Each structure stands twice: as C-alpha cells, then as structure tokens.
Coordinates of C-alpha atoms and ligand atoms in Angstrom, one line a residue:
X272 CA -213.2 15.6 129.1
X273 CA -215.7 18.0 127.9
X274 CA -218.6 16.7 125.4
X275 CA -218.0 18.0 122.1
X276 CA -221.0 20.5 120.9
X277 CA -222.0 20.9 124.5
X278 CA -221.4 24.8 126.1
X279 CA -219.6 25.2 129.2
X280 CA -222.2 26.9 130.8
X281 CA -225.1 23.8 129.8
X282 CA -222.2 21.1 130.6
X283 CA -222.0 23.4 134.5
X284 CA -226.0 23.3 134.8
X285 CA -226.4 19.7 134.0
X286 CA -223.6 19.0 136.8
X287 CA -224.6 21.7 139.5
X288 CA -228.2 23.1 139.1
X289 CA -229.3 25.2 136.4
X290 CA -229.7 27.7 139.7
X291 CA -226.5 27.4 140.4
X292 CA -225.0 29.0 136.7
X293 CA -225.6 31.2 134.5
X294 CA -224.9 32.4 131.2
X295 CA -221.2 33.9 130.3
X296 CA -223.1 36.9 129.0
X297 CA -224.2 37.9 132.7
X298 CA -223.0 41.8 131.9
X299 CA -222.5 42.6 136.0
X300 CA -219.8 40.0 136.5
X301 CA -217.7 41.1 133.3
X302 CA -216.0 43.8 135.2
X303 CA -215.0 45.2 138.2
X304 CA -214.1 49.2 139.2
X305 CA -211.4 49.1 136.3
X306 CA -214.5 49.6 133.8
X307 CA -213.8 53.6 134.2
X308 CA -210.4 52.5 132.6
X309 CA -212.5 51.0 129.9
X310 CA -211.6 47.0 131.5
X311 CA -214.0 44.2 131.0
X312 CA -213.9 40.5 130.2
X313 CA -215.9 37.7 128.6
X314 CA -216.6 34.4 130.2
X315 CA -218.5 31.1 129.2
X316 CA -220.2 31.0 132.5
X317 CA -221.0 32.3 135.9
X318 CA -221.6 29.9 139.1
X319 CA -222.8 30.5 142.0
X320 CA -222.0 28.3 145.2
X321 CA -224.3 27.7 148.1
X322 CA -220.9 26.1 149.5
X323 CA -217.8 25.6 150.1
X324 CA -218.8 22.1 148.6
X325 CA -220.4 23.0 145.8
X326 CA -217.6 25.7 144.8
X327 CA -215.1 22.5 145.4
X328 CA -217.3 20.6 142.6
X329 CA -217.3 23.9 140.2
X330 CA -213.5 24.1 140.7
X331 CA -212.7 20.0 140.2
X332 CA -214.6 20.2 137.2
X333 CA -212.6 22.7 135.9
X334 CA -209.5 21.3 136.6
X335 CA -210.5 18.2 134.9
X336 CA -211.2 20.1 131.8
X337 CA -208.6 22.7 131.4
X338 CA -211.2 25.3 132.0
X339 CA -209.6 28.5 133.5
X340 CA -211.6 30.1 137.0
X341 CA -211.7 33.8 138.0
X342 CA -212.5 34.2 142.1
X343 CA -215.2 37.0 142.7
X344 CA -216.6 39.1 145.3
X345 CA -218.3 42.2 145.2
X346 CA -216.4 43.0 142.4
X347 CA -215.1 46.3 143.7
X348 CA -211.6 45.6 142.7
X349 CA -209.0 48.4 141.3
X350 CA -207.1 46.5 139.3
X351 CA -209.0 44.1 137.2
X352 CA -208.5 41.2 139.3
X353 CA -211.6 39.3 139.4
X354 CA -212.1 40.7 135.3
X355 CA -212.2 37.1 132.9
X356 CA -210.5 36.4 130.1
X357 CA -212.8 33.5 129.4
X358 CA -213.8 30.5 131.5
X359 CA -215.9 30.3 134.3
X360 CA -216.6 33.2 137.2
X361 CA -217.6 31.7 140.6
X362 CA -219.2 34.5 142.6
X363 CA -219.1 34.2 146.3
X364 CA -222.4 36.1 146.4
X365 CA -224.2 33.0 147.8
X366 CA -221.4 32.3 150.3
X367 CA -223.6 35.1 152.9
X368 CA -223.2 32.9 156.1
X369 CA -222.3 33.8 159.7
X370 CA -221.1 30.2 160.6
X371 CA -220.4 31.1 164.0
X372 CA -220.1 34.3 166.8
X373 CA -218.7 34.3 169.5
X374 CA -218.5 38.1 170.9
X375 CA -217.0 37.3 174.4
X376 CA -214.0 35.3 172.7
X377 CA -213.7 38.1 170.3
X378 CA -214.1 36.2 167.5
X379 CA -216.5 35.3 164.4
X380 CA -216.3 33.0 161.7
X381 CA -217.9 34.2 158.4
X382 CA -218.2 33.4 154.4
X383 CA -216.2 34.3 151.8
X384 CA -219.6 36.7 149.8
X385 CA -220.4 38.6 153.7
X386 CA -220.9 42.0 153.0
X387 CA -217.3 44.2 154.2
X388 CA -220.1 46.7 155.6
X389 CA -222.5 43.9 157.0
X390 CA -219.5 42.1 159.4
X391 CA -219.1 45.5 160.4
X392 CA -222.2 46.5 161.7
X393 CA -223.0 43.1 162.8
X394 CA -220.2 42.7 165.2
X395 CA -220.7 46.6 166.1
X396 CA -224.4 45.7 167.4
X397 CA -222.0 42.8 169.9
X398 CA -219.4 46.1 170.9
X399 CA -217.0 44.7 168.9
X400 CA -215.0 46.1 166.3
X401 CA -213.4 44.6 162.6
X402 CA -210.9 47.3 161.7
X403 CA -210.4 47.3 158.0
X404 CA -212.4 49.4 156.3
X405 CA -211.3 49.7 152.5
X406 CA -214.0 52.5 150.6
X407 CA -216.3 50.4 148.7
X408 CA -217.6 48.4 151.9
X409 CA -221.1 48.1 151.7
X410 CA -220.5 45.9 148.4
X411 CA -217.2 44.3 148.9
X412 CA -217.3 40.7 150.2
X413 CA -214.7 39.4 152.7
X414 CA -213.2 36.8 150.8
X415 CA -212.3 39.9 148.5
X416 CA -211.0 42.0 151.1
X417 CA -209.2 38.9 152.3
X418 CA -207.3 37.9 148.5
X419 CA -206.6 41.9 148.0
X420 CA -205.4 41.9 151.8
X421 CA -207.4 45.2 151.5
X422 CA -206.6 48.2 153.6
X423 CA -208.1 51.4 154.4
X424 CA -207.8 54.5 156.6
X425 CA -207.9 52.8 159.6
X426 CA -204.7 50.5 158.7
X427 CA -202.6 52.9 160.1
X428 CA -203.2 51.8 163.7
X429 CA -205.1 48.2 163.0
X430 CA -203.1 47.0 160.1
X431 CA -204.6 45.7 157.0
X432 CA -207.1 42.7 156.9
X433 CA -204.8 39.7 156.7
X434 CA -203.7 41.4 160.9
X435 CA -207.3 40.2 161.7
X436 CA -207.7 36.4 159.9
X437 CA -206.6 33.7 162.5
X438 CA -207.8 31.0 160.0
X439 CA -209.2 30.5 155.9
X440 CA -211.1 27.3 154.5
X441 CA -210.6 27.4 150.5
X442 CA -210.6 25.7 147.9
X443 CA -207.5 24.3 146.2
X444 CA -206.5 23.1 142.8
X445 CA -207.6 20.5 142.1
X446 CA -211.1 21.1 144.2
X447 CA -210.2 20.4 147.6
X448 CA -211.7 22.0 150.4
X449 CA -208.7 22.4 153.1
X450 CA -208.5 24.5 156.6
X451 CA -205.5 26.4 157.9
X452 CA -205.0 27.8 160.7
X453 CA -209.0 28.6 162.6
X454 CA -209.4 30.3 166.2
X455 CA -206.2 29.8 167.2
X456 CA -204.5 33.5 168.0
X457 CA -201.3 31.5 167.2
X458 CA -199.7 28.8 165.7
X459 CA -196.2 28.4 164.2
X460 CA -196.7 24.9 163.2
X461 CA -195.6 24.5 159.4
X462 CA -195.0 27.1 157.0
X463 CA -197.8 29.6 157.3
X464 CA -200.0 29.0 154.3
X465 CA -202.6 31.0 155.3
X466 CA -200.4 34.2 155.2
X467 CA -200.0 33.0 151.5
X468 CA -203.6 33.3 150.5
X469 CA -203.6 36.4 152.2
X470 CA -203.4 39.0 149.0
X471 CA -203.0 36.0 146.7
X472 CA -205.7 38.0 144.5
X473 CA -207.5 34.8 143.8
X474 CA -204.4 32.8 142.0
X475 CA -203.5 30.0 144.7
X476 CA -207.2 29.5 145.9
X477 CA -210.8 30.3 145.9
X478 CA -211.1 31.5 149.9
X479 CA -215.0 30.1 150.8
X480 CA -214.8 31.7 154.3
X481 CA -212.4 32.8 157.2
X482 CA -212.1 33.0 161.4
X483 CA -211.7 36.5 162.0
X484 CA -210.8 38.0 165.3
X485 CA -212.0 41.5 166.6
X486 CA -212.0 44.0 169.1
X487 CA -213.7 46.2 171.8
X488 CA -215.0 48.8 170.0
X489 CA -213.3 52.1 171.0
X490 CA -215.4 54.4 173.0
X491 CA -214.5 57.2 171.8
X492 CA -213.2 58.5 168.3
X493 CA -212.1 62.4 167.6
X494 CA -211.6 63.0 164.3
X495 CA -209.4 66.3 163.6
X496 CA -208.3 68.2 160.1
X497 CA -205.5 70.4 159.6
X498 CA -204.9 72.5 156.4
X499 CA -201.3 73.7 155.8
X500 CA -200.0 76.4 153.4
X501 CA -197.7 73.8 151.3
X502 CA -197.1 70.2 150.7
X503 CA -193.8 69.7 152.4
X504 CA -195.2 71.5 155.3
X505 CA -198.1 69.0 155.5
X506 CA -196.0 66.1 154.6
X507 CA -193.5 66.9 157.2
X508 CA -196.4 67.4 160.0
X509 CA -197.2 63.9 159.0
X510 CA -193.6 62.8 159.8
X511 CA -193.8 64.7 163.0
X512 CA -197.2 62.7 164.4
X513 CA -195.2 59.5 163.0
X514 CA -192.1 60.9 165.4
X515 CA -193.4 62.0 168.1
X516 CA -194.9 58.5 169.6
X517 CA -198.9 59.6 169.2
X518 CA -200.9 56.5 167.4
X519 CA -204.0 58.1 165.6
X520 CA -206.4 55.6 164.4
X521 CA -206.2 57.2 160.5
X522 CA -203.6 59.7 159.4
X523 CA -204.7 60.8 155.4
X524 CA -203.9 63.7 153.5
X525 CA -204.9 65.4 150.0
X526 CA -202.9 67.4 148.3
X527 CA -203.7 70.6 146.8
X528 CA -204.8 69.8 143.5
X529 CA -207.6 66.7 145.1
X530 CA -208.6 69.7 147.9
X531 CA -209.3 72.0 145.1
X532 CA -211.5 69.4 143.5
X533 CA -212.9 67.9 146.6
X534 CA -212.9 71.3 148.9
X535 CA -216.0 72.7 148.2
X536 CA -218.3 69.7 149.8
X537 CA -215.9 69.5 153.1
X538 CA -218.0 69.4 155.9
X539 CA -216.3 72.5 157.4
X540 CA -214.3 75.6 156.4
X541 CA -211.1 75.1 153.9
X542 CA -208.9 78.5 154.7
X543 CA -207.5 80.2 152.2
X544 CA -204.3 79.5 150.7
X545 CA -204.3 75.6 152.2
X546 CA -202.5 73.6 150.1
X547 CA -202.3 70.4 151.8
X548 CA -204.7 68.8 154.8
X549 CA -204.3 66.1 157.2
X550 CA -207.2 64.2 158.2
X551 CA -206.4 62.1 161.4
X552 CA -208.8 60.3 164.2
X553 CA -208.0 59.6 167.4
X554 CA -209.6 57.4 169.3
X555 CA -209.5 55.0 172.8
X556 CA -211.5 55.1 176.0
X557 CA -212.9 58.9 176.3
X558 CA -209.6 59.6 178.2
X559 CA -207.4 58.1 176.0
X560 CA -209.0 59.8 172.5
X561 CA -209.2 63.3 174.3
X562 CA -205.3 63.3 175.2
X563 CA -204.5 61.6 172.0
X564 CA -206.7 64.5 170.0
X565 CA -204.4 67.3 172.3
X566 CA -201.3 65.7 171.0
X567 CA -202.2 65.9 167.4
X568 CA -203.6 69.3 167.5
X569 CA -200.7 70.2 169.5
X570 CA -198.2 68.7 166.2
X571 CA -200.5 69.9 163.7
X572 CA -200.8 73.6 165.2
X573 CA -197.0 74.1 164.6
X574 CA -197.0 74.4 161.1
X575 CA -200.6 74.2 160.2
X576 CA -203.0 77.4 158.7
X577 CA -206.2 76.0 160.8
X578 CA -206.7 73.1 162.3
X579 CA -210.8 72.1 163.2
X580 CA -212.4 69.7 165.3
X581 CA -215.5 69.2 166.6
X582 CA -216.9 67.3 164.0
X583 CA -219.7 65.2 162.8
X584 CA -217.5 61.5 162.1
X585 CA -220.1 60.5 159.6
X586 CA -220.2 63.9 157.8
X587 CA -216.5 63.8 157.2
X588 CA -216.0 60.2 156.4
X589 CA -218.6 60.5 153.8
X590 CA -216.7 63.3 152.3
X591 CA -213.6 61.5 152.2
X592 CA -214.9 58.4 150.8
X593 CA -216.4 60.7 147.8
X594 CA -213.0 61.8 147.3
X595 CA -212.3 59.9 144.5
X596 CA -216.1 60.7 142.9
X597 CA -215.3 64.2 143.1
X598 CA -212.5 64.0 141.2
X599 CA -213.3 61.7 138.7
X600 CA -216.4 64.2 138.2
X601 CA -213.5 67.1 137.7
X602 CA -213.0 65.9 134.4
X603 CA -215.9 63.4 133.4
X604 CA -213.1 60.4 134.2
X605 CA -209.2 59.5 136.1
X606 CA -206.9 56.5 135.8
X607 CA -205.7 56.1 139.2
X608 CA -202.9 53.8 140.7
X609 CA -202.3 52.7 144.5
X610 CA -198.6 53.4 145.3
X611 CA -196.8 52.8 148.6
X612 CA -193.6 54.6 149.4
X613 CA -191.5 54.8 153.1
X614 CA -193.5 57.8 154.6
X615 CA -190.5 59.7 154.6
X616 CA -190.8 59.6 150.9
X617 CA -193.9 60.9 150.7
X618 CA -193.7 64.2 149.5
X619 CA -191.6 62.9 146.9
X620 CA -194.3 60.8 145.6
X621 CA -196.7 63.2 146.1
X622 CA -194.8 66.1 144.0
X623 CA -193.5 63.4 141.4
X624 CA -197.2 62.8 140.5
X625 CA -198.3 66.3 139.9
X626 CA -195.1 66.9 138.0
X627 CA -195.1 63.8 135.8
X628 CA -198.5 64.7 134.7
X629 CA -197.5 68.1 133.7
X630 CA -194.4 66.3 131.3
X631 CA -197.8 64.7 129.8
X632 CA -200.2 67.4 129.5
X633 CA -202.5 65.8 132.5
X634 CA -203.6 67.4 136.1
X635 CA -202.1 65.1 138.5
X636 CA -203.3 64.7 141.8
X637 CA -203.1 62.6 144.7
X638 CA -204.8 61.8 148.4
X639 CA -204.8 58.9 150.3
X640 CA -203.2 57.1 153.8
X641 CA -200.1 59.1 154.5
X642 CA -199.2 57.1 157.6
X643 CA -198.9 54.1 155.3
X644 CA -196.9 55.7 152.6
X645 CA -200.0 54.9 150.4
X646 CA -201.3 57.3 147.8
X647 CA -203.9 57.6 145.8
X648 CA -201.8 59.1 142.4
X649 CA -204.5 60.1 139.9
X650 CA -204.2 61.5 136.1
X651 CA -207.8 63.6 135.1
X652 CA -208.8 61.8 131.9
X653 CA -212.5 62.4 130.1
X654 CA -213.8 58.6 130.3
X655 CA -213.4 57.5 126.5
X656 CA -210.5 59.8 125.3
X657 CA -208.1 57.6 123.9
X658 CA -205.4 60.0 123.5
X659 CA -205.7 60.8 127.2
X660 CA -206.3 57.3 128.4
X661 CA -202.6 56.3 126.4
X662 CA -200.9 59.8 127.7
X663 CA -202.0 58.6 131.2
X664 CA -200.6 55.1 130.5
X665 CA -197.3 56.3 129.7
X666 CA -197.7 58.8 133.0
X667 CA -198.3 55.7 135.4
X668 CA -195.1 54.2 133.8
X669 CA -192.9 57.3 135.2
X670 CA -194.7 57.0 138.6
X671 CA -194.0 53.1 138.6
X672 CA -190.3 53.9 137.7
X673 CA -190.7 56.7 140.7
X674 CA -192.3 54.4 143.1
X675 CA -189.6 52.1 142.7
X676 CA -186.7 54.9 142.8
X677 CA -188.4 55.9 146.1
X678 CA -187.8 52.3 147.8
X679 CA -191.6 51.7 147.5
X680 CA -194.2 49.4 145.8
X681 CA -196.6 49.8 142.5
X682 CA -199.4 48.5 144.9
X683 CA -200.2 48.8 148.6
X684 CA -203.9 47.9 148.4
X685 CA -205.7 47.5 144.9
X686 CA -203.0 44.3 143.7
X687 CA -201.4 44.1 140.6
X688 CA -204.6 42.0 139.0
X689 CA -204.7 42.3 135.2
X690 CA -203.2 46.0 134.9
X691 CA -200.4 46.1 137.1
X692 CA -199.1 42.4 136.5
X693 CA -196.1 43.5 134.6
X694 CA -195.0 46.5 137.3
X695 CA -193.7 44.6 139.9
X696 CA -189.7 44.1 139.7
X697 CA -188.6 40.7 141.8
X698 CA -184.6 39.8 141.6
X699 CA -184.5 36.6 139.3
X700 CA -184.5 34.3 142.8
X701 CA -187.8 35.6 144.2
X702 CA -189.1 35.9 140.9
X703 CA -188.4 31.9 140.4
X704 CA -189.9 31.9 144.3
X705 CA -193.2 33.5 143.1
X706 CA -193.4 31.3 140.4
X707 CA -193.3 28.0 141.8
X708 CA -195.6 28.8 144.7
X709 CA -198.1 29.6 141.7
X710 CA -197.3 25.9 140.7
X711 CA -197.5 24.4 143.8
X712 CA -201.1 25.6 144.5
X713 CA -202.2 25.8 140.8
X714 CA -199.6 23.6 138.6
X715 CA -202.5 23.8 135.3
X716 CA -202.3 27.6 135.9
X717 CA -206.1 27.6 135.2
X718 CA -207.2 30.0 138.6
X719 CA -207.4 33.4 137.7
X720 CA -204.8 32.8 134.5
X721 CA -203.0 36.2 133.7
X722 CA -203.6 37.8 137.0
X723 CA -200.8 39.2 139.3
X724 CA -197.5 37.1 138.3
Ligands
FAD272 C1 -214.7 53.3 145.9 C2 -213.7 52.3 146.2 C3 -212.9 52.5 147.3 C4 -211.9 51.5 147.7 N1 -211.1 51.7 148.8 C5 -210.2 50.8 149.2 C6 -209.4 51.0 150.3 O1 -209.6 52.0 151.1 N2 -208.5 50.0 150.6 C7 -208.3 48.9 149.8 O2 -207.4 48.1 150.1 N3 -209.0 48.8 148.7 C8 -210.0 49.7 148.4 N4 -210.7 49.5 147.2 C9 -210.5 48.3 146.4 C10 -211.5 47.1 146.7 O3 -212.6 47.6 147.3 C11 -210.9 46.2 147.7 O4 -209.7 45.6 147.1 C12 -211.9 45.1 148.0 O5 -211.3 44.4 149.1 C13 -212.1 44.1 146.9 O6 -213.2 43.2 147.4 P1 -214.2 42.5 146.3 O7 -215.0 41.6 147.1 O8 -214.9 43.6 145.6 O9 -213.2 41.8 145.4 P2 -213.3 41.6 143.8 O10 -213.1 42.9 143.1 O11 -214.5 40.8 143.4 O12 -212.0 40.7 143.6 C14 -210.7 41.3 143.9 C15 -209.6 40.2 143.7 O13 -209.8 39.1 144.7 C16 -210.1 37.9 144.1 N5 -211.1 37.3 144.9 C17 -212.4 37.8 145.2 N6 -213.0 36.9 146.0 C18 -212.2 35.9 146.2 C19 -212.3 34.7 147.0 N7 -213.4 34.4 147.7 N8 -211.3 33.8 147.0 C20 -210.1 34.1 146.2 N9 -210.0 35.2 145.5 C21 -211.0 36.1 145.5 C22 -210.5 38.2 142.6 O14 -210.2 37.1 141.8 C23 -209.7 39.4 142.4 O15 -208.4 39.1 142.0 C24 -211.7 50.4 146.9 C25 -212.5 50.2 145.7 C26 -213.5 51.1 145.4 C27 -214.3 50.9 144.2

C-alpha cells in the first residue's frame, strides 16, 4: 500500500535512491517522436536503473501498488509507445553495459539503454556486423529496437532485429528478473517466449538486456540509384529485382511527390521528368557486390531514365535518412504512418496515399523499404494546424482501410503504441489470443496500460 500524503516519486526515492528517480515533471521523458503530432504524457515519476535488479525492485513496487509503468529507451518511437499516461517511466538510459564480447563466436551480449549506433560501431571496430539499422540510431537504445522489433533499410536482406536476438533477460510482472533463450543459435524447447517480447512494445515486459548474434562484416557495399519516368514503372522494377533471384542488401524508393521535396539535396544528379527512384545496395566479398551491382543495373536499366553509381555510401545514406526532415520542412510539419503491404501491392499503396490526400485537401507523399512492402505514407500538415492535423486524421483512416484492403498491415515498424492501438483488425479468436497473453505476463494490466491492444 502506498502511504497516504506521500508522492510517488518521494515514496520511489526513499525505496531506490533519490539518484535513482526523478520528478514526473522531467519534460524529456514526456514524449517520444509523436510530439510533431502534438503527443505527450504526464507521469508521477521517472527511475532510472543501474540494473536489471534495481528495475525488478522499481517494477515489484509498482505491482504492489497498482501504479501503472511505461518501458523507455531513447525515446525515438513513432507511435507514442513509451508516451505516459501517468505513473512511473523507467528509462533504460543507465542500462549502458557490454556484459560480454565475444567476436570469434559472433556474438555479444548487451543492455537494454546501449546506444542502436554505439553496438554498431563497436562490433564494426571487431569486423563484425549487427544489421538493423532503423533511422534514429545514434539515440535509440536496443531494448527499444528490440520491443518495436525495429527494421530499417537493411531488413530487406538481414531481416528485422528480433532475426538477430538469440536470448532477452527482463523483467516480468510482478518484478521478476527471468532469462529466455541466451547464446544458443537454437532451441525449440517450450513455447518460444522470447519471440513474444520481441515487438511486445513494452506491454509483457521491461527487456533489461539481450544476446545478440552478428556477422562478418561485408567487404564490400555498392550502393546504386535509379530514377524512372513513373511510379508503376519504378514499382514494377522493384518486382523485377524481387523476381529475378538478385538479394540487394536495401531496396527503397520515393515517390515523386517525397523526390520533389527531398531532390534538391541528393548527392547526385535527379534527371528530368523522374518520377520515381530506387535506392538499392549491394553488397558481399568485392566479387560478390560487383556482380550483384551488374545485376541490378542490368534490371534497373530496362525501364529506368538514369541509373548512377559510383557513390559516396555516407553521402547518400545521410540524404536518405533526412528524408523525412526534408519533408516535414516542405510544409513546417507531416503526420506520417508506417504501412506494410505484399510488394506486389505496392504501387497501390503508394498511389492510394497521394490520392486519399487529394479527397482531403493534403499533399500525400510516400518513401520508404519497397522490398518489404513498407512505406513511409505521409500527409504535409503546418505543425499546430488543427484543421489539418484532424483532415489528416481522417486521411490515415482511408489508408488504414486501404492497407487492410491491400492484404497488408497498419504497422511494419513504428507499432501501434498509443496512436495506432485501435487500427489493427484481429478475428474475435486471435483477438481473445492477444488478450490473454497480455494477462498472462501482466494480469493487473499496469505495464505500459493503453498501449498496443
Ligand atoms: C528519424 C527516425 C527514423 C526512424 N527509422 C526507423 C526505421 O528505419 N525502422 C524502424 O523500425 N523504426 C524507425 N524509427 C522508429 C524508432 O526509432 C524505432 O522504433 C526504435 O527502435 C525505438 O527505440 P527507442 O529506444 O527510441 O524506443 P522508445 O521510443 O523509447 O520506445 C518504443 C517502445 O518500446 C518500449 N520500450 C522501450 N524500451 C523498452 C525496454 N527496455 N523494454 C520493454 N519495452 C521497451 C516503449 O514502452 C515503447 O512502447 C525511426 C524513428 C525516428 C525518429
């Protein structure tokens, strides 16, 4: 029971450390990347673990005081997730260790607040590659990646990062600190409830660290661009790659109206009249990235209006990751959603976006992982205008009805987290399913409350 009089936040300090919490008004954990879409929270408190302990005692004493718990990492999130609705926030931003490395074995075992961008470059200094690379890396935090099961450009070929987790330690409901799976590269025994965490947007358990495995870095990687004089031109190029047994690392696109916006800072020439491009990367031993680049050009030069190599990987990743700046900029604000079709039903998606924002007065455009089927579908909106904020609201519910018409998903990266939680369609069965998996983990319903289901 909680003392009467006595604030959550004092009641936390006297229990953990006054080091270890701080006030509910602690502005930078009240939001996540929704707070364009004018999203934010209140809390009573913050904490901050040194361990997977100390996030175990935060949680129990929760639990024992019907006190509700939001998960947090870098706080990068698309969808509201980690955003409270009161309670208490535990931040993983103290969780920073490298428990173990093991480069030979491929493998490395790190906690829940390391830096997406950090693991990276640390296991890049060993040869050694971690695939996933969602945008926002140098301030997402793995245990985020891992409850968003985040994705990223390189998906296409690597899969997303649940692929790469042989093992999670979290904490469950109510505050215990359990292990499944850990190096093993396998294991079938029991159900596999590590898969579960795995995108459970911080609603089953608080993940306080994970066994990751890697790769040999590639030696070689040849990015290449093609531009193409219309969308179903592009998108069927895209099909074609997909068809014709070549595996590029990345295969993205941006449709007209995103090239427009984000054209002028390419790192090369845009031609004329290009109303689609393809940005793919091939990559292997030098051999294997050189023959894989002749294939793609070889696909792309069918249909394409140009198609450029030759350059500088950082230059052009740098320009796609600003994507999304550039065309926010456009128009001083966007509200965009993360939808997954079949690839095959990608040019539907992508034309259905552009065309449901003109039945609402709003410039629709979209870019994003076409191998995947994953776009980027993105209204302009000025940041504060209400009347565009609500005709973009009722613009995302077409696409949603699209999405769903086209076989695909509402989300195949950012999670359904506070916006999207009503989207998803189950049958009655798997909704039921969904349900009670929720009350096996969490049966008080206090972690992350109001979040995904
Ligand atoms: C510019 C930009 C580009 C992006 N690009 C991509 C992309 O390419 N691909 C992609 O998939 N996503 C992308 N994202 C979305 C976001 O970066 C990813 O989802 C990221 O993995 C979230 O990590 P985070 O640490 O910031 O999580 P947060 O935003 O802090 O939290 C996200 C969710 O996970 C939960 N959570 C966080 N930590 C834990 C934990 N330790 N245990 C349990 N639950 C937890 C939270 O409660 C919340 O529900 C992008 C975001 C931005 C802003």
């Amino acid at each position: 029971m909680r003392s009467p009089g006595r604030r959550i936040e004092d009641e936390l300090a006297a229990f953990l450390g006054r080091e270890q919490v701080l006030p509910g008004t602690a502005a930078e954990f009240l939001h996540d990347a929704t707070e364009e879409r004018g999203v934010s929270g209140w809390a009573d408190a913050v904490v901050l673990p040194r361990s997977a302990d100390e996030a175990a005692a935060a949680l129990a004493w929760c639990y024992e005081r019907d006190v509700p718990l939001v998960p947090r990492g870098g706080g990068t999130g698309l969808s509201g997730g980690a955003v409270p609705q009161g309670g208490v926030v535990l931040s993983t931003d103290r969780l920073q260790a490298v428990r173990s490395f093991v480069p030979e074995l491929w493998r490395i075992e790190v906690e829940a607040g390391v830096r997406t961008a950090d693991l990276r470059r640390r296991v890049r200094e060993n040869g050694l590659l971690f695939p996933p690379d969602p945008g926002a890396a140098e301030q997402s935090h793995v245990g985020g990646n891992v409850a968003t099961n985040a994705g990223g450009p390189h998906a296409f070929k690597y899969g997303t990062t649940g692929a790469w987790v042989t093992g999670l330690e979290a904490v469950v409901p109510p505050g215990d600190v359990v292990r499944v799976g850990g190096t093993l590269r396998k294991d079938v025994a029991g159900f596999d409830l590590k898969r579960l965490l795995i995108g459970s947007e911080g609603t089953l358990a608080l993940v306080t660290a994970a066994w990751l495995r890697l790769v040999p870095a590639p030696e070689s990687v040849l990015p290449v661009v093609a531009f193409f004089p219309h969308l179903e031109s592009g998108c069927e190029a895209v099909g074609d790659v997909v068809g014709s047994g070549v595996v590029p690392a990345a295969l993205d696109y941006l449709d007209e109206g995103a090239l427009r916006l984000a054209g002028p800072s390419f790192p090369g020439r845009v031609p004329e009249g290009a109303a689609f491009a393809v940005l793919a990367e091939a990559d292997g031993s030098e051999a294997e990235a050189a023959s894989v680049l002749d294939d793609l050009v070889r696909v792309f030069e069918g249909s394409a209006l140009a198609v450029e190599t030759g350059f500088d990987r950082g230059a052009l990743w740098r320009w796609r990751d600003g994507v999304s700046l550039a065309v926010a900029t456009a128009s001083g604000g966007k509200v965009s959603e993360d939808l997954e079709v079949p690839v095959e039903r990608l040019v539907d998606a992508v034309r259905g976006t552009v065309e449901i924002g003109l039945r609402h007065g709003l410039t629709g455009v979209s870019w994003g992982h076409a191998g995947d089927g994953n776009l980027h579908a993105t209204f302009l909106v000025a940041r504060g205008d209400p009347s565009g904020q609500e005709a973009a609201r009722r613009a995302c519910g077409e696409l949603f009805d699209l999405t769903r018409a086209l076989g695909g998903s509402v989300s195949g990266e950012h999670g359904l987290g506070l916006l999207k939680r009503d989207h998803a369609r189950w049958s009655p069965r798997v909704a039921a399913l969904q349900r009670q998996i929720k009350a096996a983990f969490d049966p008080k319903g206090l972690l992350n409350p109001g979040k995904k289901i």
